[in-house]
Short mmCIF file of C-alpha atoms and ligand atoms in Angstrom, two decimals:
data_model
loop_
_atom_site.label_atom_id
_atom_site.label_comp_id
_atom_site.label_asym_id
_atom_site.label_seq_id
_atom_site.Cartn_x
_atom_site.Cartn_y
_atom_site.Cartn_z
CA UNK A 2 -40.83 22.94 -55.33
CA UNK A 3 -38.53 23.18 -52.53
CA UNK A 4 -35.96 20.99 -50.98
CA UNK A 5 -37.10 20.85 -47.39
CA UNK A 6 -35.05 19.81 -44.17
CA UNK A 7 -36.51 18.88 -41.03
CA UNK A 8 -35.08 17.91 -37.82
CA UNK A 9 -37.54 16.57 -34.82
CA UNK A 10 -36.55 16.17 -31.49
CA UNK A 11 -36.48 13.64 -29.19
CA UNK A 12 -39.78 14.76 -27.22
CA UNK A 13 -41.59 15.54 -30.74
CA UNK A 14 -41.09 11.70 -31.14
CA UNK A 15 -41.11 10.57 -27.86
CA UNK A 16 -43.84 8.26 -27.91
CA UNK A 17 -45.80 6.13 -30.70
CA UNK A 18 -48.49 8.95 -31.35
CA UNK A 19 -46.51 11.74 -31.65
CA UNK A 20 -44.16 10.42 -33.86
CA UNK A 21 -47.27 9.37 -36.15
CA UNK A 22 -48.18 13.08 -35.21
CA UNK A 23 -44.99 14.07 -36.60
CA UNK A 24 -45.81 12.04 -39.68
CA UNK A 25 -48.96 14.19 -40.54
CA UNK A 26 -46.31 17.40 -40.51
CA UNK A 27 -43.87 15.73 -42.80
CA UNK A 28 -46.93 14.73 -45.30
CA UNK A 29 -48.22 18.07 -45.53
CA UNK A 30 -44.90 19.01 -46.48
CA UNK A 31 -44.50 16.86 -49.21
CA UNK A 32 -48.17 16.68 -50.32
CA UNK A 33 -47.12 20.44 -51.10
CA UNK A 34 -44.44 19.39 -53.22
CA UNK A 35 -41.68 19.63 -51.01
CA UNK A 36 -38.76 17.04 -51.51
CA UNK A 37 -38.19 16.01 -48.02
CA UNK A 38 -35.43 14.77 -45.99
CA UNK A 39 -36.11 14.03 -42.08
CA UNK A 40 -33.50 13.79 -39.21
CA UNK A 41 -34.33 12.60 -36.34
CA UNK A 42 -33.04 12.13 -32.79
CA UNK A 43 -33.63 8.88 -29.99
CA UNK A 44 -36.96 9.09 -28.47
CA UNK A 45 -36.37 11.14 -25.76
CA UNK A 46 -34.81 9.98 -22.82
CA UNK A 47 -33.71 6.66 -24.45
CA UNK A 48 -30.04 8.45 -24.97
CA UNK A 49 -29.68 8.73 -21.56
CA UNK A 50 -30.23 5.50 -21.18
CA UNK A 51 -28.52 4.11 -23.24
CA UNK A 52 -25.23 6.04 -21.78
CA UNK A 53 -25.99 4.56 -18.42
CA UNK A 54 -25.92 1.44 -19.19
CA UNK A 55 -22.36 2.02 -21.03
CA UNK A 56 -21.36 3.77 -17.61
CA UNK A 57 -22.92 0.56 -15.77
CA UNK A 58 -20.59 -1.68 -18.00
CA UNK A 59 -16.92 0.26 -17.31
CA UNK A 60 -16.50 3.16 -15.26
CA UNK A 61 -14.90 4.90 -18.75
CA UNK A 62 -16.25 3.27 -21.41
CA UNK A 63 -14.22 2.47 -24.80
CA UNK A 64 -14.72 5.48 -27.26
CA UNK A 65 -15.72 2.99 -30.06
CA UNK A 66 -18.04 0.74 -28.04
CA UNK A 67 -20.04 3.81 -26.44
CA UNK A 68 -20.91 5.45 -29.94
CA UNK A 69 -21.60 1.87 -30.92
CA UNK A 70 -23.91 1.37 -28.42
CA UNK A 71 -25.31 5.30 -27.76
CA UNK A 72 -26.26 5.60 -31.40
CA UNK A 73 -28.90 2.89 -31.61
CA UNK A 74 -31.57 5.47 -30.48
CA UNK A 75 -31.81 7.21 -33.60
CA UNK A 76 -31.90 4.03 -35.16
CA UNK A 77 -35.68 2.95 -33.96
CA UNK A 78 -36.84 6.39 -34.31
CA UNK A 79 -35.57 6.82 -38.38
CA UNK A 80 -37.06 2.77 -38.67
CA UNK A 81 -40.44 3.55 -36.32
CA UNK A 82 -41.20 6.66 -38.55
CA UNK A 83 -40.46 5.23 -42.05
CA UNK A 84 -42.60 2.30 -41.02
CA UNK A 85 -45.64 4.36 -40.43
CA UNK A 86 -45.06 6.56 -43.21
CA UNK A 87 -45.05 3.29 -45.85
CA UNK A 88 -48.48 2.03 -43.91
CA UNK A 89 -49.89 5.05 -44.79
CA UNK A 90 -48.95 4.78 -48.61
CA UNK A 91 -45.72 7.09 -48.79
CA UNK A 92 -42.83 6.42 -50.21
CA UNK A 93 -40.25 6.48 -47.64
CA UNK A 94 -36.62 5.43 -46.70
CA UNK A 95 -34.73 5.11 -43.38
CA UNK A 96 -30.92 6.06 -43.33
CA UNK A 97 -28.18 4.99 -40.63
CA UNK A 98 -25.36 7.81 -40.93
CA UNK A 99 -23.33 5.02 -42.17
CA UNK A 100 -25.87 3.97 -44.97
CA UNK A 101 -25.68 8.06 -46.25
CA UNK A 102 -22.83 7.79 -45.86
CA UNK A 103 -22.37 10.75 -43.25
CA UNK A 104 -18.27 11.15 -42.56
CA UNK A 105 -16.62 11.95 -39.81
CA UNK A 106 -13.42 12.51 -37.84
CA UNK A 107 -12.46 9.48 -35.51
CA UNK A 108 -13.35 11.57 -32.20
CA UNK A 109 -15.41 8.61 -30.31
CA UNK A 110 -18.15 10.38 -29.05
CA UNK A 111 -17.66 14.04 -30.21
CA UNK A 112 -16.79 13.40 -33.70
CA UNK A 113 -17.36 15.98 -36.70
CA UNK A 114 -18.35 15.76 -39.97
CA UNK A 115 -16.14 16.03 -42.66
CA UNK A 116 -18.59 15.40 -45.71
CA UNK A 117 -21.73 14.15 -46.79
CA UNK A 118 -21.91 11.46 -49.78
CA UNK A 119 -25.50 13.16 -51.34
CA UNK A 120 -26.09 10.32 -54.32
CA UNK A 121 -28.20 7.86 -52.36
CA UNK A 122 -30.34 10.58 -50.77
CA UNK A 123 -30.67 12.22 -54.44
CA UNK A 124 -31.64 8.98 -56.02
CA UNK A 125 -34.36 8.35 -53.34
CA UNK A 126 -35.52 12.00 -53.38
CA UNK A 127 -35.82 11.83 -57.65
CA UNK A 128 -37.30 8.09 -57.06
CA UNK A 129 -40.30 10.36 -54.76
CA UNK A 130 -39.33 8.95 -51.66
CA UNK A 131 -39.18 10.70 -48.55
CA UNK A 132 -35.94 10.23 -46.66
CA UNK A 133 -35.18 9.65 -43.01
CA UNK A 134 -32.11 9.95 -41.49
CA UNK A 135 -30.64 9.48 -38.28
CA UNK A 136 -29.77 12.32 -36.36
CA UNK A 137 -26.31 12.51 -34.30
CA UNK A 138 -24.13 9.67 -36.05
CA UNK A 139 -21.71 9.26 -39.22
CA UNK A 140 -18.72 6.60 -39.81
CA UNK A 141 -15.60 7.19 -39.93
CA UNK A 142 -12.66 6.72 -42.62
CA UNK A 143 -11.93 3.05 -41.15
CA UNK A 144 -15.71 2.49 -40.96
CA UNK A 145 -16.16 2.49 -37.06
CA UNK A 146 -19.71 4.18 -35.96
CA UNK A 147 -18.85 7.77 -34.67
CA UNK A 148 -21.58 10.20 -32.68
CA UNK A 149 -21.62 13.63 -32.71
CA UNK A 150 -21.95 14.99 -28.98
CA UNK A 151 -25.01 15.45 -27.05
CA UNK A 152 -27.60 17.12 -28.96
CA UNK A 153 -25.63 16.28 -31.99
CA UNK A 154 -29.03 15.45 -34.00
CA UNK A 155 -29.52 19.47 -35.02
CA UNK A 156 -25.81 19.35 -36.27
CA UNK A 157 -26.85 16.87 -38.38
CA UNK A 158 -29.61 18.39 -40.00
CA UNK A 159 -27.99 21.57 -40.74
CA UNK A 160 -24.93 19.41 -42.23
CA UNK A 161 -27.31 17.92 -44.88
CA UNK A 162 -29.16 20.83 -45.53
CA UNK A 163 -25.92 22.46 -46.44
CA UNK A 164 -24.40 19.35 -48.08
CA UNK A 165 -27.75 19.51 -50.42
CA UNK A 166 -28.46 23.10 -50.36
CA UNK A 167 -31.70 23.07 -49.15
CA UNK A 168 -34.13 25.63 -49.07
CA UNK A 169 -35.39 25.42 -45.66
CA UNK A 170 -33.79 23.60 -42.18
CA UNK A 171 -36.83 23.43 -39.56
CA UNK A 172 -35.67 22.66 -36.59
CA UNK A 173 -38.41 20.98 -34.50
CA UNK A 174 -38.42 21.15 -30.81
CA UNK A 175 -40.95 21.51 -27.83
CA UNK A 176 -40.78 25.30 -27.71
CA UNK A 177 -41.45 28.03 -29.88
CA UNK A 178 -38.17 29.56 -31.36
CA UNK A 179 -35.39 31.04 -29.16
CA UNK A 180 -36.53 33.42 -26.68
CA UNK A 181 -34.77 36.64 -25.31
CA UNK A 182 -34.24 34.95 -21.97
CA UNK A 183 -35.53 31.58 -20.19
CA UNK A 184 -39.53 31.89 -19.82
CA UNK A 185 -39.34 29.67 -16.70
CA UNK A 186 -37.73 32.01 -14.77
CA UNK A 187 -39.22 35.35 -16.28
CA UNK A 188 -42.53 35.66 -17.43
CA UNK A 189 -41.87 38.53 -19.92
CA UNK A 190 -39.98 36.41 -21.92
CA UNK A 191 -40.44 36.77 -25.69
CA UNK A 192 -39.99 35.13 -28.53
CA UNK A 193 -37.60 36.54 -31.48
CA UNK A 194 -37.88 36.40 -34.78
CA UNK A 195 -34.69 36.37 -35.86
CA UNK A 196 -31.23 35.91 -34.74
CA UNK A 197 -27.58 36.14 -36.03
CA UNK A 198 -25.35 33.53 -35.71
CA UNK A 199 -22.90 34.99 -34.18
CA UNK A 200 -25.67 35.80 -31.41
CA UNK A 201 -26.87 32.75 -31.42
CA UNK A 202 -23.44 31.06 -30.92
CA UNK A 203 -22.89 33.51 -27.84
CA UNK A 204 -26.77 32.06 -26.62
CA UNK A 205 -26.01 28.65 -27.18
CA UNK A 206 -22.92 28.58 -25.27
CA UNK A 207 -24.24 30.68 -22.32
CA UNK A 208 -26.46 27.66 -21.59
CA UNK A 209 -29.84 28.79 -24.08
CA UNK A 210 -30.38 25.00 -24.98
CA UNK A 211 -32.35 25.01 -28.03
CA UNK A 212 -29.69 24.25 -30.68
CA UNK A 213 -26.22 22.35 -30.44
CA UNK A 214 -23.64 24.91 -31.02
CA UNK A 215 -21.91 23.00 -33.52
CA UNK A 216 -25.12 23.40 -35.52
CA UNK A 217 -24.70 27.08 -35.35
CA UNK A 218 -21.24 27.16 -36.31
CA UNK A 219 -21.84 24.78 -39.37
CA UNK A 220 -25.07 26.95 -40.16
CA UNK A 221 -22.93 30.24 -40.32
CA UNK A 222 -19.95 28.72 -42.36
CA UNK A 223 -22.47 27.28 -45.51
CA UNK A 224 -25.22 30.28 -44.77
CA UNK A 225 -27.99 27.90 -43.86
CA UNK A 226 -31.03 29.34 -42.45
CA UNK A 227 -32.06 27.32 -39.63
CA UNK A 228 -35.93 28.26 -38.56
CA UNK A 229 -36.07 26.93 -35.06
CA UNK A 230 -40.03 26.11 -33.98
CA UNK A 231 -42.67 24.02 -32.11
CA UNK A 232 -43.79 20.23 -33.36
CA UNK A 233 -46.73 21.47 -31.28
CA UNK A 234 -48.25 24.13 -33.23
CA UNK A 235 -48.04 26.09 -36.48
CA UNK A 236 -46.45 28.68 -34.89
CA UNK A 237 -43.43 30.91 -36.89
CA UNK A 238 -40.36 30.06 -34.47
CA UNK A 239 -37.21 31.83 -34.29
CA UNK A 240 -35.04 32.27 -37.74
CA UNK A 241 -31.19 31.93 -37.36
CA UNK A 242 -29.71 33.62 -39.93
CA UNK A 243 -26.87 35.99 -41.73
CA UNK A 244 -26.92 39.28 -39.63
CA UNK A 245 -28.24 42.24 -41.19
CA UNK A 246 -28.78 46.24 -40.27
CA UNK A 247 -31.47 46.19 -38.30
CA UNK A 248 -30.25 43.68 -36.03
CA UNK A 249 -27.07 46.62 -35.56
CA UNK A 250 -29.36 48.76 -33.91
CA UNK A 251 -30.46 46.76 -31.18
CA UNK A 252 -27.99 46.58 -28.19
CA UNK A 253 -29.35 43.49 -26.30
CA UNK A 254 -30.90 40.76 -27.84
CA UNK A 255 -31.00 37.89 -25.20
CA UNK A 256 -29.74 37.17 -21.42
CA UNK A 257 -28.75 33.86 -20.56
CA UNK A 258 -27.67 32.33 -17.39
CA UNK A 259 -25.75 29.46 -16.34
CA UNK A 260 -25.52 27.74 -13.42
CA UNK A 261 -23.12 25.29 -14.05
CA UNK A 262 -19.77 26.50 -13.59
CA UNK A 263 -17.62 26.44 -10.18
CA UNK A 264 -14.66 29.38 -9.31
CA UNK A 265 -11.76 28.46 -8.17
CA UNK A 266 -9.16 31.06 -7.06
CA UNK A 267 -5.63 30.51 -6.67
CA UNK A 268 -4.79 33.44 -3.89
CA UNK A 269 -0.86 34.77 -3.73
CA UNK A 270 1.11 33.65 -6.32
CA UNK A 271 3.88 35.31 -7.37
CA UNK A 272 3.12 37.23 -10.26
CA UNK A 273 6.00 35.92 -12.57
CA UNK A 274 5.84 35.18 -16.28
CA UNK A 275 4.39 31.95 -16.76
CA UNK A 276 2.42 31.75 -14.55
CA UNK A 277 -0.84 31.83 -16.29
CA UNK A 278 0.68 28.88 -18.02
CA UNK A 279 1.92 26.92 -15.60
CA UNK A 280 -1.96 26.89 -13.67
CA UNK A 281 -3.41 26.33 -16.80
CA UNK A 282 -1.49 24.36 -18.43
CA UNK A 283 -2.35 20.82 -16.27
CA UNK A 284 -5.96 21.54 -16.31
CA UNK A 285 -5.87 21.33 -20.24
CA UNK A 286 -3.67 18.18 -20.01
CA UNK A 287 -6.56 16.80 -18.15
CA UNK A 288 -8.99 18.58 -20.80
CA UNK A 289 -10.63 20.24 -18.32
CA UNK A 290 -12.04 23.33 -19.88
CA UNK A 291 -11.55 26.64 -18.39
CA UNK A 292 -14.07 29.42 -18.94
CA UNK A 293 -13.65 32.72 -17.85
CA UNK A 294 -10.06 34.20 -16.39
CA UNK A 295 -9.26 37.00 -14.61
CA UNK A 296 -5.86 37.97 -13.01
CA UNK A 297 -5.91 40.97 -10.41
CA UNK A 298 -3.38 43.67 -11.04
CA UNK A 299 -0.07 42.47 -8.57
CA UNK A 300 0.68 43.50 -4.60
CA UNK A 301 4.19 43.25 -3.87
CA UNK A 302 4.93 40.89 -6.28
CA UNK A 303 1.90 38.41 -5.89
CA UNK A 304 -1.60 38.18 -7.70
CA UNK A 305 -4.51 36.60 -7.22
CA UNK A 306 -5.54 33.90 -10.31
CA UNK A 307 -9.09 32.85 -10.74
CA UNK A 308 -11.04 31.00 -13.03
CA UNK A 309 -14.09 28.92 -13.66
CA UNK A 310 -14.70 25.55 -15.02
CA UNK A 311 -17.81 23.40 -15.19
CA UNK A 312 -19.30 22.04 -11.57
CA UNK A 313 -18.44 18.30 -13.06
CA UNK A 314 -14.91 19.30 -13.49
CA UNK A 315 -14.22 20.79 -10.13
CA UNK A 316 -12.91 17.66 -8.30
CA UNK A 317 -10.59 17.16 -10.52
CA UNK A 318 -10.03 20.80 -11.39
CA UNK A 319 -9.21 21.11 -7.81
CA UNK A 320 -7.33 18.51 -7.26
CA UNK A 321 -4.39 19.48 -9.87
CA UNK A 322 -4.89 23.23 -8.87
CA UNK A 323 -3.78 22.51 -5.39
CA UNK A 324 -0.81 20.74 -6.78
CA UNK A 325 0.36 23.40 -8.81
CA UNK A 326 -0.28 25.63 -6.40
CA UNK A 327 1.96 23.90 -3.95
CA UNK A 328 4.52 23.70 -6.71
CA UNK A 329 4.38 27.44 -7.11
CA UNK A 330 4.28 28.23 -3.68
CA UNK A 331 0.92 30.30 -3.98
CA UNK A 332 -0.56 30.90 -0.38
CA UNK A 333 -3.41 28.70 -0.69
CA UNK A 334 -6.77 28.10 -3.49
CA UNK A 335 -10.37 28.33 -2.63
CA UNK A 336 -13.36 27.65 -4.62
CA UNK A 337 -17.03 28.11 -4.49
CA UNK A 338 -19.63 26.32 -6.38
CA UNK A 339 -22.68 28.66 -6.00
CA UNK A 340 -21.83 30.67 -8.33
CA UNK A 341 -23.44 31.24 -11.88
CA UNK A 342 -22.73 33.25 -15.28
CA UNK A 343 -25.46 35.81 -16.14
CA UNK A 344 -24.74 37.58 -19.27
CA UNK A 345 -26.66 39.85 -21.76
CA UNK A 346 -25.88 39.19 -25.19
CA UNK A 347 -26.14 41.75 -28.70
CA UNK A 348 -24.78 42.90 -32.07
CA UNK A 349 -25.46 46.35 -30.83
CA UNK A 350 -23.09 46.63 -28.09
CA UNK A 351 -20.42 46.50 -31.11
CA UNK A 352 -21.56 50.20 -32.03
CA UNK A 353 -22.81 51.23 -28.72
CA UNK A 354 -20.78 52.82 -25.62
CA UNK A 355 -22.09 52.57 -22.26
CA UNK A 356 -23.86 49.10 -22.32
CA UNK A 357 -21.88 47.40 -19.34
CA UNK A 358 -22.08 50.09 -17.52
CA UNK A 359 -26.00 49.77 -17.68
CA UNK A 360 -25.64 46.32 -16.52
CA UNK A 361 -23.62 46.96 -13.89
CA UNK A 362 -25.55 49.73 -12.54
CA UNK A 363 -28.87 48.10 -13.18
CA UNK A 364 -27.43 44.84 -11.07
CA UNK A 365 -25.61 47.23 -8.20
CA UNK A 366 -29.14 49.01 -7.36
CA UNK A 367 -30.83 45.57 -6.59
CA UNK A 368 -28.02 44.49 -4.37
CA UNK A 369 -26.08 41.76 -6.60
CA UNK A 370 -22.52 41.75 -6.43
CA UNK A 371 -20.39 41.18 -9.09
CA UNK A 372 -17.77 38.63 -8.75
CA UNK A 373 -15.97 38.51 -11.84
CA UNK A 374 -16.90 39.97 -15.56
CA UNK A 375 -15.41 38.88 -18.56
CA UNK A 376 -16.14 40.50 -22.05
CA UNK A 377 -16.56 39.55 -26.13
CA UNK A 378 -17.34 41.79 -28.74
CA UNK A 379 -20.81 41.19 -28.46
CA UNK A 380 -21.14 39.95 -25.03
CA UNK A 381 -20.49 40.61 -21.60
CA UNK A 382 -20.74 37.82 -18.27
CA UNK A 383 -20.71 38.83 -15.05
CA UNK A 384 -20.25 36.03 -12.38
CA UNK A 385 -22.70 36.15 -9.58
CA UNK A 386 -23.89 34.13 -6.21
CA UNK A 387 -25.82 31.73 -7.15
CA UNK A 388 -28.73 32.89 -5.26
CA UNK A 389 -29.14 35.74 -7.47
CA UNK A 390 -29.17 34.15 -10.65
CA UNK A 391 -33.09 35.03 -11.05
CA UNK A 392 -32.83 38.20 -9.93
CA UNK A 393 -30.46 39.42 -12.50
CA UNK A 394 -32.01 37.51 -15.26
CA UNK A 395 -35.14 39.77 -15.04
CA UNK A 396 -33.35 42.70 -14.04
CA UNK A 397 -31.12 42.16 -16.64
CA UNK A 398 -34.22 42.33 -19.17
CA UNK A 399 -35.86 44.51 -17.97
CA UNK A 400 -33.50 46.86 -18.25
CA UNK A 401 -32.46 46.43 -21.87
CA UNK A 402 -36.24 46.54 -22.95
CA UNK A 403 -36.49 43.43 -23.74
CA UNK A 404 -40.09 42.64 -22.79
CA UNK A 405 -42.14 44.54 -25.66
N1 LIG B 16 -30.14 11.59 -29.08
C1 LIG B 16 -28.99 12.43 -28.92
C2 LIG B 16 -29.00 13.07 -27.55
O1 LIG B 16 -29.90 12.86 -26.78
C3 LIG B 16 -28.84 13.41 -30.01
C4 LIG B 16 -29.93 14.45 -30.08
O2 LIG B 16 -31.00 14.27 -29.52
O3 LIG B 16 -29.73 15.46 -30.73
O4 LIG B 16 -28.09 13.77 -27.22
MG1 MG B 17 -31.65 19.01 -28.79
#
């Protein structure tokens, strides 16, 4: 008997059948004797709902008041599902994150989790019940309803599969496991059957959308194997897991692209210490998040600074750039927004020379230019227009192999 975790998404229970579809899964699973604990998230689309409406009440909505209101989509999935479950004879229990209790940080809205009380679960589980909890919420120390980010429903999963040590986290979503790069946009797209962490951290925040990256990083602190597959078939999906040898040896495992991110390039500044700070500094006031960074070698006493930060945050991003830039007396900033981040990503490239120069070379003979590259142990992005982004997807893995 194994202590089973598994985490549907909101399109595997986004209407009335396929949540009693999902039902059938979680049956077989404990008709096998399986103890089993189910997270789920909203029915899908009903989060985004639900944050319009906060954005329709206040044009920034209180911290408290939004989770308060945001997390009551997991609540009629976790009651829908138990519900059908007990008409069918099952044992079965629906949990709010409070009712766990699931605690976390006071971060309205992008809280973490800080522990998991496992008693009333364990009762429940003993008692033969199956339990269902709800995905992307906890409370926090002065009892206020917290929610865990978009997508915050895997992170939950994986934090009470660790907080029980189960045997198994399934994550369920509408595609088959993590593929080496987006099947929409290249056909020879594959399915792998496992992935580190570390990998899939890289892949998760490149824009590969299949798991919340908090999920990861929680997954690779307590060692949880997290098998990522379809609520649509019996398909093996993708296993994210501890790295080992074999996955050494191979020097690309996955391209990702995202098109999401806007440059913005502060040209002739004087290249003085500080500076990096001083252009910097503001935009993190503002928490505006800056990606990559690169700073050209100095003319005469002036560089060239540029950067990229999400398209959402360019307004703003702008705004305070020109600002410091007059305070610096920089010549002047421009920015572009069709641009987007291609990058390969492997444990390989660790203990292999030569790998970014087969990128570049592979996207130089098809005509892409690269605008700016940045670098990670096991990753390298290369900024491109924005035109291009297919292109060098499918160059990109083709040339690494990735395809058979
Ligand atoms: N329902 C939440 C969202 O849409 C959490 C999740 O689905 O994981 O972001
Ligand atoms: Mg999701």
């Amino acid at each position: 008997m194994a202590l089973v975790v598994q985490k549907y998404g909101g399109t595997s229970v986004g209407t009335a059948d396929r949540i009693k579809n999902v039902a059938k899964r979680i049956i077989k699973t404990y008709e096998a004797g399986n103890d089993v604990i189910v997270v789920v998230s909203a029915m899908s689309g009903e989060t985004n709902k639900l944050v319009a409406l906060a954005n329709e009440m206040s044009e920034i909505p209180d911290g408290r008041e939004y989770d308060v209101v945001v997390a009551t989509g997991e609540q009629v999935t976790i009651g829908l599902l138990a519900m059908h479950l007990k008409s069918l004879g099952y044992k079965a229990k629906s949990y709010q994150g409070w009712q766990v209790p699931i605690i976390t940080d006071s971060v309205a809205s992008k809280a973490r989790i800080e522990s998991i009380d496992d008693k009333n679960i364990r009762a429940d589980l003993k008692d033969g019940a199956i339990v269902i909890v709800a995905g992307f919420q906890g409370i926090d120390a002065a009892g206020n309803v917290t929610t865990l980010g978009r997508g915050g429903s895997d992170t939950s999963a994986v934090a009470i599969a660790a907080a029980l040590t189960a045997d198994v986290c399934e994550i369920y979503t509408d595609v088959d496991g993590v593929y080496t790069t987006d099947p929409n946009i290249c056909k020879e797209a594959r399915k792998v059957e496992k992935i580190s962490y570390d990998e899939m951290l890289e892949l998760a925040s490149l824009g590969a959308k299949v798991l919340q990256i908090r999920s990861v990083e929680f997954a690779k602190k307590y060692n949880v194997d997290v098998h990522v597959r379809s609520s649509l078939n019996e398909n093996t999906g993708t296993m994210v897991t501890r790295e080992d040898k074999e996955m050494e040896g191979i020097l690309v495992s996955g391209v990702a692209y995202d098109k999401n991110e806007a440059k913005i390039a502060v040209m002739g500044v004087p290249d003085k210490p500080g500076i990096a700070a001083k252009i910097l500094t503001p935009l993190s006031d503002a928490a505006i998040s800056v990606d990559m960074i690169v700073q050209n070698v100095s003319q005469a006493g002036m560089t060239d600074f540029t950067f990229t930060v999400t398209k959402a945050d360019l307004k703003q991003a702008l705004l305070i750039t020109n600002e410091v830039a007059k305070a610096t007396q920089a010549k002047e900033v421009l920015s572009d927004e069709n641009i987007s981040k291609v990058s390969i990503v492997g444990l390989g490239m660790r203990s292999h020379a030569g790998v970014a120069t087969q990128m570049f070379v592979a996207l130089a003979a098809n005509g892409i230019n690269i605008q700016m590259i940045s670098t990670s142990e096991i990753k390298i992005s290369v900024v491109v227009d924005e035109k291009y982004t297919e292109l060098a997807v499918r160059v990109l893995h083709d040339t690494f192999g990735l395809k058979d």
